[in-house]
PDB file of C-alpha atoms in Angstrom:
ATOM      1  CA  MET A   1      72.723  88.388 -63.251  1.00 40.00           C
ATOM      2  CA  THR A   2      76.031  89.994 -64.436  1.00 47.00           C
ATOM      3  CA  GLY A   3      77.410  93.334 -63.548  1.00 61.00           C
ATOM      4  CA  LYS A   4      76.108  95.625 -60.696  1.00 84.00           C
ATOM      5  CA  GLY A   5      72.376  95.451 -60.848  1.00 92.00           C
ATOM      6  CA  ALA A   6      69.659  97.355 -58.917  1.00 95.00           C
ATOM      7  CA  ILE A   7      66.912  96.574 -56.449  1.00 96.00           C
ATOM      8  CA  LEU A   8      64.074  98.865 -56.637  1.00 97.00           C
ATOM      9  CA  PRO A   9      60.818  99.126 -54.617  1.00 97.00           C
ATOM     10  CA  MET A  10      57.312  99.365 -56.103  1.00 98.00           C
ATOM     11  CA  PHE A  11      56.215 102.949 -55.940  1.00 98.00           C
ATOM     12  CA  TYR A  12      52.943 104.940 -56.851  1.00 98.00           C
ATOM     13  CA  LEU A  13      53.639 107.127 -59.968  1.00 98.00           C
ATOM     14  CA  PRO A  14      57.412 106.908 -59.153  1.00 98.00           C
ATOM     15  CA  PRO A  15      59.761 109.932 -59.325  1.00 98.00           C
ATOM     16  CA  VAL A  16      62.050 110.691 -62.226  1.00 98.00           C
ATOM     17  CA  GLU A  17      65.060 109.229 -60.410  1.00 97.00           C
ATOM     18  CA  TYR A  18      63.285 105.794 -60.311  1.00 97.00           C
ATOM     19  CA  PHE A  19      62.971 105.733 -64.111  1.00 97.00           C
ATOM     20  CA  ALA A  20      66.512 107.047 -64.748  1.00 96.00           C
ATOM     21  CA  GLN A  21      67.595 103.838 -62.765  1.00 95.00           C
ATOM     22  CA  LEU A  22      65.405 101.651 -64.696  1.00 96.00           C
ATOM     23  CA  ASN A  23      66.682 103.084 -67.914  1.00 95.00           C
ATOM     24  CA  LYS A  24      70.306 102.643 -66.574  1.00 94.00           C
ATOM     25  CA  HIS A  25      69.968  99.074 -65.461  1.00 94.00           C
ATOM     26  CA  LYS A  26      67.624  97.935 -68.302  1.00 89.00           C
ATOM     27  CA  THR A  27      67.598  94.165 -67.806  1.00 87.00           C
ATOM     28  CA  ASN A  28      69.662  93.920 -64.573  1.00 92.00           C
ATOM     29  CA  PHE A  29      67.253  94.945 -61.864  1.00 95.00           C
ATOM     30  CA  LEU A  30      64.761  93.449 -59.513  1.00 96.00           C
ATOM     31  CA  ILE A  31      61.524  94.956 -58.253  1.00 97.00           C
ATOM     32  CA  GLU A  32      61.099  94.372 -54.489  1.00 97.00           C
ATOM     33  CA  GLY A  33      57.862  92.307 -53.987  1.00 96.00           C
ATOM     34  CA  GLU A  34      58.532  90.626 -50.682  1.00 96.00           C
ATOM     35  CA  GLU A  35      59.180  93.556 -48.193  1.00 95.00           C
ATOM     36  CA  HIS A  36      56.824  94.775 -45.632  1.00 93.00           C
ATOM     37  CA  LEU A  37      55.051  98.132 -45.931  1.00 89.00           C
ATOM     38  CA  ILE A  38      57.088 101.253 -45.210  1.00 89.00           C
ATOM     39  CA  LYS A  39      54.756 104.194 -44.506  1.00 87.00           C
ATOM     40  CA  GLN A  40      55.224 107.851 -45.586  1.00 91.00           C
ATOM     41  CA  THR A  41      57.199 106.795 -48.676  1.00 95.00           C
ATOM     42  CA  TYR A  42      56.634 106.820 -52.520  1.00 97.00           C
ATOM     43  CA  ARG A  43      55.134 103.329 -52.064  1.00 97.00           C
ATOM     44  CA  ASN A  44      51.763 105.094 -51.868  1.00 97.00           C
ATOM     45  CA  ARG A  45      52.467 108.709 -52.497  1.00 97.00           C
ATOM     46  CA  ALA A  46      53.657 110.859 -55.370  1.00 98.00           C
ATOM     47  CA  ASN A  47      54.848 114.502 -55.727  1.00 98.00           C
ATOM     48  CA  ILE A  48      53.466 116.631 -58.542  1.00 98.00           C
ATOM     49  CA  TYR A  49      53.901 120.331 -59.507  1.00 98.00           C
ATOM     50  CA  SER A  50      50.894 122.471 -58.461  1.00 97.00           C
ATOM     51  CA  PRO A  51      50.718 126.218 -58.961  1.00 95.00           C
ATOM     52  CA  ASP A  52      51.680 126.566 -55.293  1.00 95.00           C
ATOM     53  CA  GLY A  53      54.705 124.301 -55.472  1.00 96.00           C
ATOM     54  CA  VAL A  54      54.984 120.543 -54.536  1.00 96.00           C
ATOM     55  CA  LEU A  55      51.723 118.807 -54.015  1.00 97.00           C
ATOM     56  CA  ALA A  56      51.861 115.367 -52.382  1.00 97.00           C
ATOM     57  CA  ILE A  57      49.033 112.919 -53.349  1.00 98.00           C
ATOM     58  CA  THR A  58      48.662 109.791 -51.340  1.00 97.00           C
ATOM     59  CA  VAL A  59      46.798 106.425 -51.890  1.00 97.00           C
ATOM     60  CA  PRO A  60      45.248 105.654 -48.488  1.00 96.00           C
ATOM     61  CA  VAL A  61      45.775 102.123 -47.288  1.00 95.00           C
ATOM     62  CA  ALA A  62      43.230 100.100 -45.344  1.00 92.00           C
ATOM     63  CA  LYS A  63      43.192 100.238 -41.652  1.00 83.00           C
ATOM     64  CA  GLY A  64      45.192  97.444 -40.137  1.00 75.00           C
ATOM     65  CA  ALA A  65      48.007  97.778 -42.589  1.00 67.00           C
ATOM     66  CA  LYS A  66      51.013  98.093 -40.244  1.00 64.00           C
ATOM     67  CA  VAL A  67      54.710  98.026 -40.859  1.00 63.00           C
ATOM     68  CA  HIS A  68      54.820  94.318 -40.508  1.00 77.00           C
ATOM     69  CA  THR A  69      52.185  93.947 -43.192  1.00 88.00           C
ATOM     70  CA  LYS A  70      53.723  92.280 -46.344  1.00 92.00           C
ATOM     71  CA  ILE A  71      53.603  94.900 -49.192  1.00 94.00           C
ATOM     72  CA  LYS A  72      51.593  92.564 -51.374  1.00 95.00           C
ATOM     73  CA  ASP A  73      48.858  92.158 -48.780  1.00 94.00           C
ATOM     74  CA  VAL A  74      48.390  95.909 -48.192  1.00 95.00           C
ATOM     75  CA  LYS A  75      44.778  96.871 -49.448  1.00 96.00           C
ATOM     76  CA  ILE A  76      43.798 100.196 -50.660  1.00 97.00           C
ATOM     77  CA  SER A  77      41.192 102.037 -48.669  1.00 96.00           C
ATOM     78  CA  TYR A  78      38.197 103.736 -50.289  1.00 97.00           C
ATOM     79  CA  ASP A  79      36.798 105.318 -47.221  1.00 96.00           C
ATOM     80  CA  PHE A  80      36.936 108.682 -49.116  1.00 94.00           C
ATOM     81  CA  LYS A  81      37.179 109.455 -52.804  1.00 97.00           C
ATOM     82  CA  TRP A  82      40.889 109.727 -53.177  1.00 98.00           C
ATOM     83  CA  GLN A  83      40.733 108.626 -56.784  1.00 98.00           C
ATOM     84  CA  ARG A  84      38.525 111.545 -57.773  1.00 98.00           C
ATOM     85  CA  LEU A  85      40.899 113.885 -55.791  1.00 98.00           C
ATOM     86  CA  HIS A  86      43.915 112.475 -57.483  1.00 98.00           C
ATOM     87  CA  TRP A  87      42.440 112.778 -60.963  1.00 98.00           C
ATOM     88  CA  LEU A  88      41.340 116.351 -60.289  1.00 98.00           C
ATOM     89  CA  SER A  89      44.718 117.263 -58.887  1.00 98.00           C
ATOM     90  CA  LEU A  90      46.522 115.836 -62.070  1.00 98.00           C
ATOM     91  CA  GLN A  91      44.040 117.663 -64.276  1.00 98.00           C
ATOM     92  CA  ASN A  92      44.325 120.952 -62.422  1.00 97.00           C
ATOM     93  CA  CYS A  93      48.198 120.717 -62.349  1.00 98.00           C
ATOM     94  CA  TYR A  94      48.744 119.580 -65.965  1.00 98.00           C
ATOM     95  CA  ARG A  95      45.749 120.150 -68.172  1.00 97.00           C
ATOM     96  CA  ARG A  96      47.687 123.192 -69.675  1.00 97.00           C
ATOM     97  CA  SER A  97      50.829 121.102 -70.209  1.00 97.00           C
ATOM     98  CA  SER A  98      51.738 120.106 -73.700  1.00 97.00           C
ATOM     99  CA  TYR A  99      51.051 116.339 -73.477  1.00 98.00           C
ATOM    100  CA  PHE A 100      48.506 115.750 -70.732  1.00 98.00           C
ATOM    101  CA  GLU A 101      45.664 115.314 -73.384  1.00 97.00           C
ATOM    102  CA  PHE A 102      47.825 112.789 -75.175  1.00 97.00           C
ATOM    103  CA  TYR A 103      47.971 110.421 -72.214  1.00 98.00           C
ATOM    104  CA  GLU A 104      44.866 111.186 -70.099  1.00 97.00           C
ATOM    105  CA  ASP A 105      42.756 108.419 -71.705  1.00 98.00           C
ATOM    106  CA  GLU A 106      45.154 105.720 -70.709  1.00 98.00           C
ATOM    107  CA  LEU A 107      45.683 106.970 -67.252  1.00 98.00           C
ATOM    108  CA  ALA A 108      42.011 107.731 -66.432  1.00 98.00           C
ATOM    109  CA  PRO A 109      41.013 104.051 -65.704  1.00 98.00           C
ATOM    110  CA  PHE A 110      43.395 104.103 -62.791  1.00 98.00           C
ATOM    111  CA  TYR A 111      41.148 106.773 -61.192  1.00 98.00           C
ATOM    112  CA  HIS A 112      37.843 105.230 -61.860  1.00 97.00           C
ATOM    113  CA  ASN A 113      38.262 101.423 -61.495  1.00 97.00           C
ATOM    114  CA  HIS A 114      38.762  99.972 -58.048  1.00 96.00           C
ATOM    115  CA  PHE A 115      41.970  98.052 -57.315  1.00 97.00           C
ATOM    116  CA  GLU A 116      42.074  95.888 -54.166  1.00 97.00           C
ATOM    117  CA  TYR A 117      45.739  95.690 -53.442  1.00 97.00           C
ATOM    118  CA  LEU A 118      48.296  98.603 -53.446  1.00 97.00           C
ATOM    119  CA  PHE A 119      51.034  96.502 -55.117  1.00 98.00           C
ATOM    120  CA  ASP A 120      48.852  95.328 -57.941  1.00 98.00           C
ATOM    121  CA  TYR A 121      47.752  98.911 -58.487  1.00 98.00           C
ATOM    122  CA  ASN A 122      51.260 100.301 -58.577  1.00 98.00           C
ATOM    123  CA  ASP A 123      52.438  97.315 -60.631  1.00 98.00           C
ATOM    124  CA  GLN A 124      49.781  98.021 -63.476  1.00 98.00           C
ATOM    125  CA  LEU A 125      50.503 101.726 -63.280  1.00 98.00           C
ATOM    126  CA  LEU A 126      54.319 101.106 -63.648  1.00 98.00           C
ATOM    127  CA  ARG A 127      53.667  98.952 -66.727  1.00 98.00           C
ATOM    128  CA  LEU A 128      51.693 101.666 -68.384  1.00 98.00           C
ATOM    129  CA  LEU A 129      54.241 104.322 -67.619  1.00 98.00           C
ATOM    130  CA  ILE A 130      56.992 102.102 -69.078  1.00 98.00           C
ATOM    131  CA  LYS A 131      54.864 101.633 -72.223  1.00 98.00           C
ATOM    132  CA  LEU A 132      54.124 105.392 -72.497  1.00 98.00           C
ATOM    133  CA  LEU A 133      57.737 106.228 -72.002  1.00 98.00           C
ATOM    134  CA  LYS A 134      58.708 103.562 -74.674  1.00 97.00           C
ATOM    135  CA  LEU A 135      61.195 102.231 -72.179  1.00 96.00           C
ATOM    136  CA  LYS A 136      62.527  98.855 -73.121  1.00 94.00           C
ATOM    137  CA  VAL A 137      62.721  97.038 -69.833  1.00 94.00           C
ATOM    138  CA  GLU A 138      61.231  93.843 -68.550  1.00 92.00           C
ATOM    139  CA  LEU A 139      59.980  93.669 -64.838  1.00 95.00           C
ATOM    140  CA  ASN A 140      61.424  90.856 -62.654  1.00 95.00           C
ATOM    141  CA  TYR A 141      60.547  90.583 -59.004  1.00 97.00           C
ATOM    142  CA  THR A 142      62.255  89.417 -55.893  1.00 96.00           C
ATOM    143  CA  GLU A 143      61.268  85.946 -54.708  1.00 94.00           C
ATOM    144  CA  GLU A 144      62.233  86.355 -51.027  1.00 95.00           C
ATOM    145  CA  TYR A 145      62.992  89.209 -48.788  1.00 95.00           C
ATOM    146  CA  MET A 146      66.726  89.933 -48.244  1.00 95.00           C
ATOM    147  CA  PRO A 147      67.875  92.770 -45.940  1.00 93.00           C
ATOM    148  CA  GLU A 148      70.770  93.478 -48.222  1.00 92.00           C
ATOM    149  CA  TYR A 149      72.112  92.806 -51.615  1.00 91.00           C
ATOM    150  CA  LEU A 150      75.922  92.877 -51.937  1.00 87.00           C
ATOM    151  CA  GLU A 151      76.058  92.745 -55.697  1.00 87.00           C
ATOM    152  CA  MET A 152      73.382  95.199 -56.452  1.00 92.00           C
ATOM    153  CA  GLU A 153      72.590  98.987 -55.821  1.00 93.00           C
ATOM    154  CA  ASP A 154      69.771  99.028 -53.222  1.00 94.00           C
ATOM    155  CA  PHE A 155      67.206 101.722 -53.788  1.00 95.00           C
ATOM    156  CA  ARG A 156      64.508 100.484 -51.358  1.00 94.00           C
ATOM    157  CA  THR A 157      65.299 103.141 -48.747  1.00 92.00           C
ATOM    158  CA  ASN A 158      67.335 105.872 -50.450  1.00 91.00           C
ATOM    159  CA  ILE A 159      64.616 107.088 -52.868  1.00 95.00           C
ATOM    160  CA  ASP A 160      62.531 108.598 -50.148  1.00 94.00           C
ATOM    161  CA  PRO A 161      60.483 111.787 -49.930  1.00 93.00           C
ATOM    162  CA  ARG A 162      61.692 112.240 -46.375  1.00 91.00           C
ATOM    163  CA  LYS A 163      65.397 112.478 -47.461  1.00 89.00           C
ATOM    164  CA  GLU A 164      67.133 115.044 -49.520  1.00 85.00           C
ATOM    165  CA  SER A 165      67.702 113.327 -52.995  1.00 83.00           C
ATOM    166  CA  GLN A 166      71.383 112.932 -54.080  1.00 85.00           C
ATOM    167  CA  PHE A 167      70.030 112.371 -57.604  1.00 90.00           C
ATOM    168  CA  ILE A 168      71.774 114.799 -59.993  1.00 92.00           C
ATOM    169  CA  GLN A 169      69.153 116.034 -62.454  1.00 94.00           C
ATOM    170  CA  LYS A 170      69.342 118.504 -65.090  1.00 94.00           C
ATOM    171  CA  PRO A 171      66.465 120.936 -65.347  1.00 96.00           C
ATOM    172  CA  TYR A 172      63.646 120.477 -67.837  1.00 97.00           C
ATOM    173  CA  PHE A 173      60.833 122.750 -68.638  1.00 97.00           C
ATOM    174  CA  GLN A 174      57.998 122.706 -65.959  1.00 97.00           C
ATOM    175  CA  LEU A 175      54.634 124.360 -66.333  1.00 95.00           C
ATOM    176  CA  PHE A 176      54.911 126.614 -63.209  1.00 95.00           C
ATOM    177  CA  GLU A 177      58.643 127.120 -63.105  1.00 95.00           C
ATOM    178  CA  GLU A 178      58.317 130.944 -63.391  1.00 94.00           C
ATOM    179  CA  LYS A 179      56.606 130.869 -59.991  1.00 90.00           C
ATOM    180  CA  GLN A 180      58.542 128.377 -58.255  1.00 92.00           C
ATOM    181  CA  GLY A 181      61.699 127.536 -60.197  1.00 96.00           C
ATOM    182  CA  PHE A 182      62.742 123.884 -61.161  1.00 96.00           C
ATOM    183  CA  LEU A 183      61.399 121.357 -58.856  1.00 95.00           C
ATOM    184  CA  LYS A 184      63.640 118.260 -58.635  1.00 95.00           C
ATOM    185  CA  ASN A 185      62.698 114.674 -58.719  1.00 96.00           C
ATOM    186  CA  LEU A 186      58.879 114.938 -59.118  1.00 97.00           C
ATOM    187  CA  SER A 187      56.720 112.099 -60.279  1.00 98.00           C
ATOM    188  CA  ILE A 188      57.517 110.883 -63.809  1.00 98.00           C
ATOM    189  CA  VAL A 189      54.127 112.249 -64.879  1.00 98.00           C
ATOM    190  CA  ASP A 190      55.537 115.728 -64.507  1.00 98.00           C
ATOM    191  CA  LEU A 191      58.243 114.897 -67.191  1.00 98.00           C
ATOM    192  CA  LEU A 192      55.819 112.936 -69.315  1.00 98.00           C
ATOM    193  CA  PHE A 193      53.037 115.662 -69.357  1.00 98.00           C
ATOM    194  CA  ASN A 194      55.623 118.349 -70.118  1.00 98.00           C
ATOM    195  CA  HIS A 195      57.770 116.593 -72.681  1.00 98.00           C
ATOM    196  CA  GLY A 196      55.885 113.573 -73.999  1.00 98.00           C
ATOM    197  CA  PRO A 197      57.919 111.402 -76.314  1.00 96.00           C
ATOM    198  CA  GLN A 198      61.106 113.434 -75.408  1.00 97.00           C
ATOM    199  CA  ALA A 199      60.879 112.167 -71.853  1.00 97.00           C
ATOM    200  CA  LEU A 200      62.892 108.975 -72.788  1.00 96.00           C
ATOM    201  CA  ASN A 201      65.671 110.991 -74.289  1.00 96.00           C
ATOM    202  CA  TYR A 202      65.815 112.998 -71.087  1.00 96.00           C
ATOM    203  CA  LEU A 203      66.175 109.905 -69.023  1.00 93.00           C
TER     204      LEU A 203
END
């Protein structure tokens, strides 16, 4: 790889910053596929804009998935109907947005079909989101785990819901902004449902 590339984790409905980095690095990035599970991160949660502000939606992982479990071995738990909850949350938050109906048929299967592994679920969702955004990128994956990459920007730990984002983001129209103001670095679906085909220009 030439130039300064990027290493990105595999997230669930990743935040806007994630796609800004994909768009910036285009062909010069790797998706981390060999790390261990890091809990309480975007690997299995996403932030969306509800009438009451930020709403975190989390994909539950099967019991026994510990921090030393390889990310590709982490199974999704279906002990409760989280898919129904997530889909209802997305509908309730975005049904009135300009483009929700435009994308809902392609997203719906992810909230009705069962997927065994978190990584595979996120991977297929990411591919769909890239397609919906019309983002011209190809996904390449790490082949081994490396603690650090000297020649690449490493986003595995710094895009994190527990940290204040350093991502500089210009505001865009959000459905409930009159109540809560502009909320930064939400899931890409917030941008997509509010701005549709213009989302790519924004990135």
